[in-house]
Tab-separated table of C-alpha atoms and ligand atoms in Angstrom:
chain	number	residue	atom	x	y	z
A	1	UNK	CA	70.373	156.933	-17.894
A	2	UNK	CA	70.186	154.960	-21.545
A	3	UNK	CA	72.470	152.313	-21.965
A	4	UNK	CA	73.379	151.196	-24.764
A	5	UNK	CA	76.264	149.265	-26.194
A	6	UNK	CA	77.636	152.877	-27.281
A	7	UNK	CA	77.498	153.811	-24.032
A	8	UNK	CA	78.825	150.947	-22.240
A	9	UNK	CA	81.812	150.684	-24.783
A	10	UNK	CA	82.735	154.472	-24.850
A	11	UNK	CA	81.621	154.959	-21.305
A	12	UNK	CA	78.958	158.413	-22.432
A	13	UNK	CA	75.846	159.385	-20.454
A	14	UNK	CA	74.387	160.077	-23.647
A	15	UNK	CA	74.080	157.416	-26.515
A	16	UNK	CA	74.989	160.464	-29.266
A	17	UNK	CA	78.141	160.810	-31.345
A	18	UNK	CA	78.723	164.655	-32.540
A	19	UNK	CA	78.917	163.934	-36.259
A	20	UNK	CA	82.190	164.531	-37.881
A	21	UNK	CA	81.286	168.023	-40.476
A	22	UNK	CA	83.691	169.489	-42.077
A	23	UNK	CA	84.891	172.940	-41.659
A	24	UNK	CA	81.842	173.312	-38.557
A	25	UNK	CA	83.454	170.678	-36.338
A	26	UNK	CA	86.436	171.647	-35.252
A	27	UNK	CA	88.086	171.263	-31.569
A	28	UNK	CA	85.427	173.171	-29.332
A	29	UNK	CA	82.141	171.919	-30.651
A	30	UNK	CA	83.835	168.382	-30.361
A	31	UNK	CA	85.077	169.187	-26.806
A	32	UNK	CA	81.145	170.667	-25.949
A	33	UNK	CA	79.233	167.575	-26.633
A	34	UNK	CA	81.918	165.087	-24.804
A	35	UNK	CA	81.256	167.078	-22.064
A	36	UNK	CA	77.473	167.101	-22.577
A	37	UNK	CA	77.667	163.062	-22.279
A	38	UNK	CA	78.269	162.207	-25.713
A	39	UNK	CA	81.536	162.038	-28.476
A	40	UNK	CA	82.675	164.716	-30.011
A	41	UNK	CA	84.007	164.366	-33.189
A	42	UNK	CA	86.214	166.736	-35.282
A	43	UNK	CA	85.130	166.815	-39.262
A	44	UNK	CA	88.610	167.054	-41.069
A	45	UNK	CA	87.532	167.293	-44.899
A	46	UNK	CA	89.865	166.691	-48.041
A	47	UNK	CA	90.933	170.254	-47.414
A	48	UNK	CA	92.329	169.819	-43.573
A	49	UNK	CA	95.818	169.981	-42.945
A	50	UNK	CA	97.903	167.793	-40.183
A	51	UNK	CA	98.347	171.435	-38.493
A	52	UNK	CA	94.727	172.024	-38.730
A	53	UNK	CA	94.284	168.657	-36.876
A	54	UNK	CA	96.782	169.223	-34.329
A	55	UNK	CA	95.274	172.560	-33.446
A	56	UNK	CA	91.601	171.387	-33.153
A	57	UNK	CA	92.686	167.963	-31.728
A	58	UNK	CA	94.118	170.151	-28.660
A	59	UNK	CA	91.497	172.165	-28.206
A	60	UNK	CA	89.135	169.406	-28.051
A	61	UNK	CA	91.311	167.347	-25.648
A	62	UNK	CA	91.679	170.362	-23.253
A	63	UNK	CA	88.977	170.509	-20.867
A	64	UNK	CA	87.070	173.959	-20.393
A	65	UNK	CA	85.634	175.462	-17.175
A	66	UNK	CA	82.431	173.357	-17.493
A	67	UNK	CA	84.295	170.111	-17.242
A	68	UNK	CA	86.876	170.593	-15.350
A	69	UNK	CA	87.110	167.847	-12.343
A	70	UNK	CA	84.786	165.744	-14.291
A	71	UNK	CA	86.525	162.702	-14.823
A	72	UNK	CA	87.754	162.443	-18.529
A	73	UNK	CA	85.007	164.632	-19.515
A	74	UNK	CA	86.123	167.100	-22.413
A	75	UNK	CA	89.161	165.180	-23.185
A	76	UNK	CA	87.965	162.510	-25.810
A	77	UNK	CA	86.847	162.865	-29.118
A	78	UNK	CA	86.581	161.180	-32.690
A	79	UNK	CA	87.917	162.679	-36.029
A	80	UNK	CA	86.155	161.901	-39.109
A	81	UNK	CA	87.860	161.552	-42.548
A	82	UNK	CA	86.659	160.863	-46.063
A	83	UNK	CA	88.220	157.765	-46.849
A	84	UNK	CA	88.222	159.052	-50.926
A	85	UNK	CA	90.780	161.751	-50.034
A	86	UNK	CA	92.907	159.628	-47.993
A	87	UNK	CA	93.286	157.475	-50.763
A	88	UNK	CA	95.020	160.182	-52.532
A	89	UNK	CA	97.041	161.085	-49.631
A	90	UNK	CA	97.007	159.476	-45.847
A	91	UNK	CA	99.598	161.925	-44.638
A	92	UNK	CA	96.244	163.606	-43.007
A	93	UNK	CA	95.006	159.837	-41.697
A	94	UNK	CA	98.678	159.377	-39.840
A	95	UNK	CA	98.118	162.944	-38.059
A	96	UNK	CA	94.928	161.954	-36.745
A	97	UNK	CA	96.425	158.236	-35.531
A	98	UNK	CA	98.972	160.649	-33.774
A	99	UNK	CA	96.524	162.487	-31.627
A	100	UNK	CA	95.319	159.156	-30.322
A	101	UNK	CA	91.234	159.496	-31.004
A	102	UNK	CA	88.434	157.449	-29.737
A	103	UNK	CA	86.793	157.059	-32.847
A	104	UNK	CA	88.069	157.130	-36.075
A	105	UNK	CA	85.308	157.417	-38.394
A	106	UNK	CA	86.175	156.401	-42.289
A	107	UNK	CA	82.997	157.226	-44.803
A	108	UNK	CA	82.581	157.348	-48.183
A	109	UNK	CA	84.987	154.440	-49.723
A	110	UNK	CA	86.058	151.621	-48.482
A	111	UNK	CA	87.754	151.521	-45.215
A	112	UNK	CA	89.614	148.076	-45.430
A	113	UNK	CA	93.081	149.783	-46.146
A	114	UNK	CA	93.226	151.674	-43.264
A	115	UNK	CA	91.433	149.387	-40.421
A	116	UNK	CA	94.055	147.406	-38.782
A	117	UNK	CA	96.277	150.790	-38.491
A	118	UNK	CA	93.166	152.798	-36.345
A	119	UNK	CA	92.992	149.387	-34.409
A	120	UNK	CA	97.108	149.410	-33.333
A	121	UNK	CA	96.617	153.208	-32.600
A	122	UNK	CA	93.490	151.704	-30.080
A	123	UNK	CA	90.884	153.686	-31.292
A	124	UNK	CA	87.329	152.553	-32.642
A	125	UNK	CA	86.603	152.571	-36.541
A	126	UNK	CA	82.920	154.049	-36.797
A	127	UNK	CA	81.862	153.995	-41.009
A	128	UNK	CA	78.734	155.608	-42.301
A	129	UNK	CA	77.164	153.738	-44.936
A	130	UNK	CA	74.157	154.511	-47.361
A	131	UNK	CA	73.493	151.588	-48.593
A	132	UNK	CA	73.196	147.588	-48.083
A	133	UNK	CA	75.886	147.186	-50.318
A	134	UNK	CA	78.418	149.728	-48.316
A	135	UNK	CA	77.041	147.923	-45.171
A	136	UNK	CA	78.815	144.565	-46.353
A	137	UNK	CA	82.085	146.995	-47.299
A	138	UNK	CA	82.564	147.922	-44.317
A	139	UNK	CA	81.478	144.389	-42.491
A	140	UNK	CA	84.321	142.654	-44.427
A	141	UNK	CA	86.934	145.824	-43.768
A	142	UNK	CA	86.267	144.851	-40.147
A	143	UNK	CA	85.303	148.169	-38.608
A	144	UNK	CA	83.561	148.221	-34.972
A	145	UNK	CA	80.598	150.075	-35.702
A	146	UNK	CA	78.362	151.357	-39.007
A	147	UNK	CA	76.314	154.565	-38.637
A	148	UNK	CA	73.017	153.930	-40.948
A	149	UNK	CA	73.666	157.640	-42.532
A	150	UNK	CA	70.040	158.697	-44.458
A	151	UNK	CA	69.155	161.164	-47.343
A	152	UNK	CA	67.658	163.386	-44.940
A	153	UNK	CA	71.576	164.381	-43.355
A	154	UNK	CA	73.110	167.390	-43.330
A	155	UNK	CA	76.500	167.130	-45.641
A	156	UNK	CA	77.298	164.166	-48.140
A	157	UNK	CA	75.156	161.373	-48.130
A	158	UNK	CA	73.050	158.953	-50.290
A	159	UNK	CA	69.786	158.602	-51.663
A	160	UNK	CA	67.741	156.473	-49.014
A	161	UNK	CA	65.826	158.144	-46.469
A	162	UNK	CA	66.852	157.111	-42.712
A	163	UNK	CA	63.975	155.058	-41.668
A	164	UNK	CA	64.359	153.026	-44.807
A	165	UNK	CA	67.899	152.611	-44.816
A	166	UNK	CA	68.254	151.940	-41.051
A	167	UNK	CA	65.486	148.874	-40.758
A	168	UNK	CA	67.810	147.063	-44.146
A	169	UNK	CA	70.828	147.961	-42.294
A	170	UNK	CA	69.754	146.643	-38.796
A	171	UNK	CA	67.878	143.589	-40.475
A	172	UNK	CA	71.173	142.350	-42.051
A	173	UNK	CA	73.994	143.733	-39.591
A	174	UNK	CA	76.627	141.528	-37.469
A	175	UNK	CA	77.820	144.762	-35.911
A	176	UNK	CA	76.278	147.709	-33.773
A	177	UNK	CA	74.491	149.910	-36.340
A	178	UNK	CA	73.798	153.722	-34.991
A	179	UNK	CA	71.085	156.021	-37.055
A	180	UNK	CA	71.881	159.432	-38.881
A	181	UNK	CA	69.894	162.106	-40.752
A	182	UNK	CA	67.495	164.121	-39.545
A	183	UNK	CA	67.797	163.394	-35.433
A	184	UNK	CA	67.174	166.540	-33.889
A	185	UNK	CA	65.676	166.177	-30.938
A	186	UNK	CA	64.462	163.285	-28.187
A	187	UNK	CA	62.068	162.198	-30.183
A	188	UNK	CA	63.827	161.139	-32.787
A	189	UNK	CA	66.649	159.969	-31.011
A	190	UNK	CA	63.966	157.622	-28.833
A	191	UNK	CA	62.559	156.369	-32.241
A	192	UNK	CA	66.315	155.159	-33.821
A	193	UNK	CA	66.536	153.318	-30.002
A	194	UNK	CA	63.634	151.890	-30.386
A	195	UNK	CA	63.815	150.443	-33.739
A	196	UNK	CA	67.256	149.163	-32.386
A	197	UNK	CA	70.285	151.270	-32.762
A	198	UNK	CA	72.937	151.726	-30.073
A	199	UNK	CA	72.576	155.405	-30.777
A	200	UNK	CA	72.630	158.357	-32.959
A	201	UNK	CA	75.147	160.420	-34.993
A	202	UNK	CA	73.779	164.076	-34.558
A	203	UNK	CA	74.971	167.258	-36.905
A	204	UNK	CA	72.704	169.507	-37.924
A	205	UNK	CA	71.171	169.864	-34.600
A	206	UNK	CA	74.213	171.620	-33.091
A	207	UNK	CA	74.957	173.919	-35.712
A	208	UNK	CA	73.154	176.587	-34.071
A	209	UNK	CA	75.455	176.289	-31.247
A	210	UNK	CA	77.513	178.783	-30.059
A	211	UNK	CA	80.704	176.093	-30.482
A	212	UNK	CA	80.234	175.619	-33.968
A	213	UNK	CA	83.231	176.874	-36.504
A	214	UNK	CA	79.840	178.941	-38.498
A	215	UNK	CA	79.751	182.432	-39.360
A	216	UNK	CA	76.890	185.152	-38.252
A	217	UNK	CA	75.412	185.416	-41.331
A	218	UNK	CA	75.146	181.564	-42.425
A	219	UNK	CA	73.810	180.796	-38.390
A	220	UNK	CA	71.094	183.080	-39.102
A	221	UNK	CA	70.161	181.706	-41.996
A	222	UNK	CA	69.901	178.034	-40.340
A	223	UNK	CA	67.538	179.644	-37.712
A	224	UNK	CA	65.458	180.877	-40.133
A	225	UNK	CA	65.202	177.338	-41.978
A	226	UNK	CA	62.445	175.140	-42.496
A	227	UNK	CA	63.042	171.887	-43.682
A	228	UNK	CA	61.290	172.009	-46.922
A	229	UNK	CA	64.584	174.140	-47.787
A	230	UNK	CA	67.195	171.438	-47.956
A	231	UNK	CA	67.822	170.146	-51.245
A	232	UNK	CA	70.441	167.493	-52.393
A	233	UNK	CA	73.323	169.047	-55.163
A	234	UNK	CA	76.557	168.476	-56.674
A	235	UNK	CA	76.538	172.017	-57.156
A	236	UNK	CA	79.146	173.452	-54.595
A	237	UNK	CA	81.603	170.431	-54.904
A	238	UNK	CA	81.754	170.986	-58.970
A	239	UNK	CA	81.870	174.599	-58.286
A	240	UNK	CA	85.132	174.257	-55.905
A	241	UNK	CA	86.647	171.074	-58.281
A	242	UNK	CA	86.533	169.040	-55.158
A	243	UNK	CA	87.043	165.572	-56.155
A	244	UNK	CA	84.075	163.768	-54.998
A	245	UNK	CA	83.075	160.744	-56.380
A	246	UNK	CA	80.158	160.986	-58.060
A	247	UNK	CA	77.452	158.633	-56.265
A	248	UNK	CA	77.733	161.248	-53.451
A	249	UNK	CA	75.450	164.736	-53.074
A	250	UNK	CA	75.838	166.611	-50.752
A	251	UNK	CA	71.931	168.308	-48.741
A	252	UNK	CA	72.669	172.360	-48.105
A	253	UNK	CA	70.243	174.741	-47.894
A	254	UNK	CA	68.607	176.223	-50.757
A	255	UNK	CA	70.372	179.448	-52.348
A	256	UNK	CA	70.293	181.677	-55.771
A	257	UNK	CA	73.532	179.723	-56.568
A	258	UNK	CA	71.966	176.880	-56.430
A	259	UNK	CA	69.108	178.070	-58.677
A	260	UNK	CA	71.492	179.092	-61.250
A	261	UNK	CA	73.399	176.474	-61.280
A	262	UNK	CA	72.122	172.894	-60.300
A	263	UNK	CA	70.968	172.421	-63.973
A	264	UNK	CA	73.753	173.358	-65.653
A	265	UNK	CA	77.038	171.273	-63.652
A	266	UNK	CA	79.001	170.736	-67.211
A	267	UNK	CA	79.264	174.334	-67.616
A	268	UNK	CA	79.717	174.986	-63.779
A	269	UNK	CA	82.936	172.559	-64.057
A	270	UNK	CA	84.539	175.023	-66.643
A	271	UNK	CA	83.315	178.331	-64.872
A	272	UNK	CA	86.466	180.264	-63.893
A	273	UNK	CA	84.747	182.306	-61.548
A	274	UNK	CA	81.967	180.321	-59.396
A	275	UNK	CA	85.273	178.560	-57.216
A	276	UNK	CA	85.978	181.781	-55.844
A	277	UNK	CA	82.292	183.271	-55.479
A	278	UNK	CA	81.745	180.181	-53.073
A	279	UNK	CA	84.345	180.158	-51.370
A	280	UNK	CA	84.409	183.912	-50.626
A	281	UNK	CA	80.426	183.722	-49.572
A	282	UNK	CA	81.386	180.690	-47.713
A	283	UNK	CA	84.328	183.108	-45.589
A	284	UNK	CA	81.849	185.892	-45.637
A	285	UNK	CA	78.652	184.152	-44.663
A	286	UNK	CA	77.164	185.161	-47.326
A	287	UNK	CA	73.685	182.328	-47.411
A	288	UNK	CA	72.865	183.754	-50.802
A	289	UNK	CA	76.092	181.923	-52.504
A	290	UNK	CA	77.562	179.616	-49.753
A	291	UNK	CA	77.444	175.987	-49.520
A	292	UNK	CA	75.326	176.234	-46.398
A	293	UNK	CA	75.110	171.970	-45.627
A	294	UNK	CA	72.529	171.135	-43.318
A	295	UNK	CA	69.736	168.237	-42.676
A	296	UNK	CA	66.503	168.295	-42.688
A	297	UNK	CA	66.366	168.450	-39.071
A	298	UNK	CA	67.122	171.773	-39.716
A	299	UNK	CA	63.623	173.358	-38.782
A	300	UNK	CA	64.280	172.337	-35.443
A	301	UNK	CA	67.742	174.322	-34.672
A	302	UNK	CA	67.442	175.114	-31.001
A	303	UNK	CA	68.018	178.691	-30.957
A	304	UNK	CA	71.196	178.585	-30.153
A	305	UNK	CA	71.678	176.788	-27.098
A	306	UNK	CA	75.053	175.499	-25.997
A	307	UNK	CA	75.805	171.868	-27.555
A	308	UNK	CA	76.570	170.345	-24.371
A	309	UNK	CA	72.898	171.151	-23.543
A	310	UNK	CA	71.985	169.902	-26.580
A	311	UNK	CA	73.060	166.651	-26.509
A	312	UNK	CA	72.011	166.183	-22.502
A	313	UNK	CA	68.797	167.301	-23.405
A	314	UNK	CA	68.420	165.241	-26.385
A	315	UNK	CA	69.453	162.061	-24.297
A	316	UNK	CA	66.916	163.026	-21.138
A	317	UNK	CA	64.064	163.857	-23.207
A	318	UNK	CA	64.398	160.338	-25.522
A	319	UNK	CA	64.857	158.541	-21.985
A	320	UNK	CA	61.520	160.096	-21.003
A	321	UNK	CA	59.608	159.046	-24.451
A	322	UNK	CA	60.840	155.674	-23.954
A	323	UNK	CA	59.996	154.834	-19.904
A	324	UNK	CA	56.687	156.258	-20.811
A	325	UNK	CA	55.964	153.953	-23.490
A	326	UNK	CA	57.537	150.932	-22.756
B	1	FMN	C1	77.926	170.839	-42.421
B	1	FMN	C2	78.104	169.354	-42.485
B	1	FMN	C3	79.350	168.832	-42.804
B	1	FMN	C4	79.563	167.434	-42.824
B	1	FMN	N1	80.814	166.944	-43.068
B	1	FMN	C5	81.048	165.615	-42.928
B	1	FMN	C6	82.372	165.100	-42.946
B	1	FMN	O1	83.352	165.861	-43.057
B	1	FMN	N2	82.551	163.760	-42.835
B	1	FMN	C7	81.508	162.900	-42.664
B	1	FMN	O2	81.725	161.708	-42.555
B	1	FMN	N3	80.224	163.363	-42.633
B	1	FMN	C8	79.992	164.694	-42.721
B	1	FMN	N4	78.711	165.170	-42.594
B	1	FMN	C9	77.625	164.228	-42.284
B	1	FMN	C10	77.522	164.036	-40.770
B	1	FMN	O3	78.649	163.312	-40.285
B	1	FMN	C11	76.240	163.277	-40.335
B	1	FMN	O4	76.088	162.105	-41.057
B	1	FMN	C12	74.999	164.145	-40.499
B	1	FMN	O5	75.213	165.446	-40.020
B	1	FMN	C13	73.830	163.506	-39.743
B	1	FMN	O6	72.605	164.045	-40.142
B	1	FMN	P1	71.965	165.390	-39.518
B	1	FMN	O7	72.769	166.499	-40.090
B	1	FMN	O8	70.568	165.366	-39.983
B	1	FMN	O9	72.104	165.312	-38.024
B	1	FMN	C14	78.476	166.564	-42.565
B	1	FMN	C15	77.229	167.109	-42.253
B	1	FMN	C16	77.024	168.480	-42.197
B	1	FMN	C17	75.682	169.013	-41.805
């Protein structure tokens, strides 16, 4: 089994978080990779609601067939939060202190505010950072861990590609540092190891899964992705008026809305209509409209399998990679 200080600290058989994404994370994908070895965590966006917390955070605490008489298996998980939108408003951050997580995971702004409060509630801070610069912001906020988070993620993220970012981030860290973006399989996972992480943050690799909060039409589409069709856009998030600051893009999968409107975001902001064209496409898995976010990992979606399988396969096949060539 790998051991790593993930592992030994959170006591997993597999050194793999199950990213935080919103509106595809919810309670049973995070429940299916704890009890595949790793953490599951549940993505609660700016939109979440403290009953949309409660709901998932039950589900993913209540352990299903599979786990049951498994010691703690299925009954931890992490919730991740965009630290922007708590600034606005931490009536969601005191929910998820309430459930009592694992892992709190606090990305995109800085996380100093909210530290010591995730430490009383005993949980972990985990903070994904794109840059140095963020690396030191979260350093000095105190968190436990930094996930190096590259351009090639699924979701919001920065500019630098993974391997880039995570040899800076490594170089100059004080803390554990884990790797994100693009780690779909073994392989990759036995490449972050090696370089030096503690582990991997993994989303767009268990999209395909049966567990994730996806509809038909927008899982197909993923299956039939290759990873030339990611791109990085502001598109969606101007579309819906979500407030995100702006250093942040978000990498989705290449659609006519995107065509029409990538270009031309001044004019999207004061569109009356393209708000509700997403967000219907996005309800009716509709690829050619939704914001379909996924990584460039994405031309190497499993077809399918369960992510509990994922994730154990993941870990066994990076374990083999490494005894073979070390
Ligand atoms: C659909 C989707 C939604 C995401 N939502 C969030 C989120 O709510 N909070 C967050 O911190 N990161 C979010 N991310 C980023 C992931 O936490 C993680 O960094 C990323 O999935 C890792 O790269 P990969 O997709 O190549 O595995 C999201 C990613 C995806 C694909």
């Amino acid at each position: 089994m790998l051991s790593t200080w993930l592992t030994r600290t959170l006591n997993l058989r597999a050194p793999i978080i199950g990213a935080p994404m919103a509106n595809r994370s919810g309670g049973r994908l995070a429940r299916a990779v704890t009890s595949g070895g790793g953490l599951g965590m549940i993505g609660a966006g700016s939109a979440a609601t403290p009953a949309w917390l409660r709901e998932n955070a039950a589900r993913a605490s209540t352990p299903d067939d599979a786990t049951q008489g498994d010691a703690g298996d299925g009954e931890r998980f992490g919730v991740g939060l965009m630290t922007w939108s708590i600034d606005r408003d931490r009536t969601l951050f005191d929910a998820v202190l309430a459930e009592r997580p694992a892992v709190v995971s606090l990305s995109f702004g800085d996380p100093a505010p909210y530290v010591d409060d995730v430490h009383d509630a005993g949980a972990l801070v985990m903070s994904q950072v794109n840059t140095p610069a963020d690396l030191r912001l979260a350093e000095d906020a105190g968190v436990d861990f930094v996930v190096a988070q590259g351009t090639d993620a699924g979701g919001h993220t920065g500019v630098i590609g993974t391997l880039p970012l995570l040899q800076q981030v490594l170089d100059r860290a004080s803390i554990p540092v884990l790797a994100a973006g693009g780690i779909a399989t073994g392989r990759g996972l036995a490449a972050v190891l090696a370089a030096g992480a503690e582990g991997a943050v993994v989303g767009t690799a268990l999209l395909g899964s049966p567990e994730a909060d996806i509809p038909d039409g927008l899982r197909e589409r993923l299956f039939a992705a290759e990873a030339e069709e990611t791109v990085y856009t502001r598109a969606f998030d101007t579309a819906m008026g979500t407030p995100w600051p702006h250093r942040w893009g978000g990498r989705a999968i290449h659609n006519r809305f995107i065509d029409e409107w990538d270009g031309r975001l001044d004019e999207l902001a004061h569109d009356g209509h393209a708000g509700d064209l997403v967000r219907a496409a996005n309800r009716a898995g509709n690829p050619d409209a939704a914001g379909l976010y996924a990584g460039q990992g994405v031309g190497m979606l499993s077809d399918g399998a369960p992510a509990a399988d994922v994730v154990a396969r993941m870990a066994t096949d990076a374990e083999a990679l490494l005894g073979r060539r070390f």
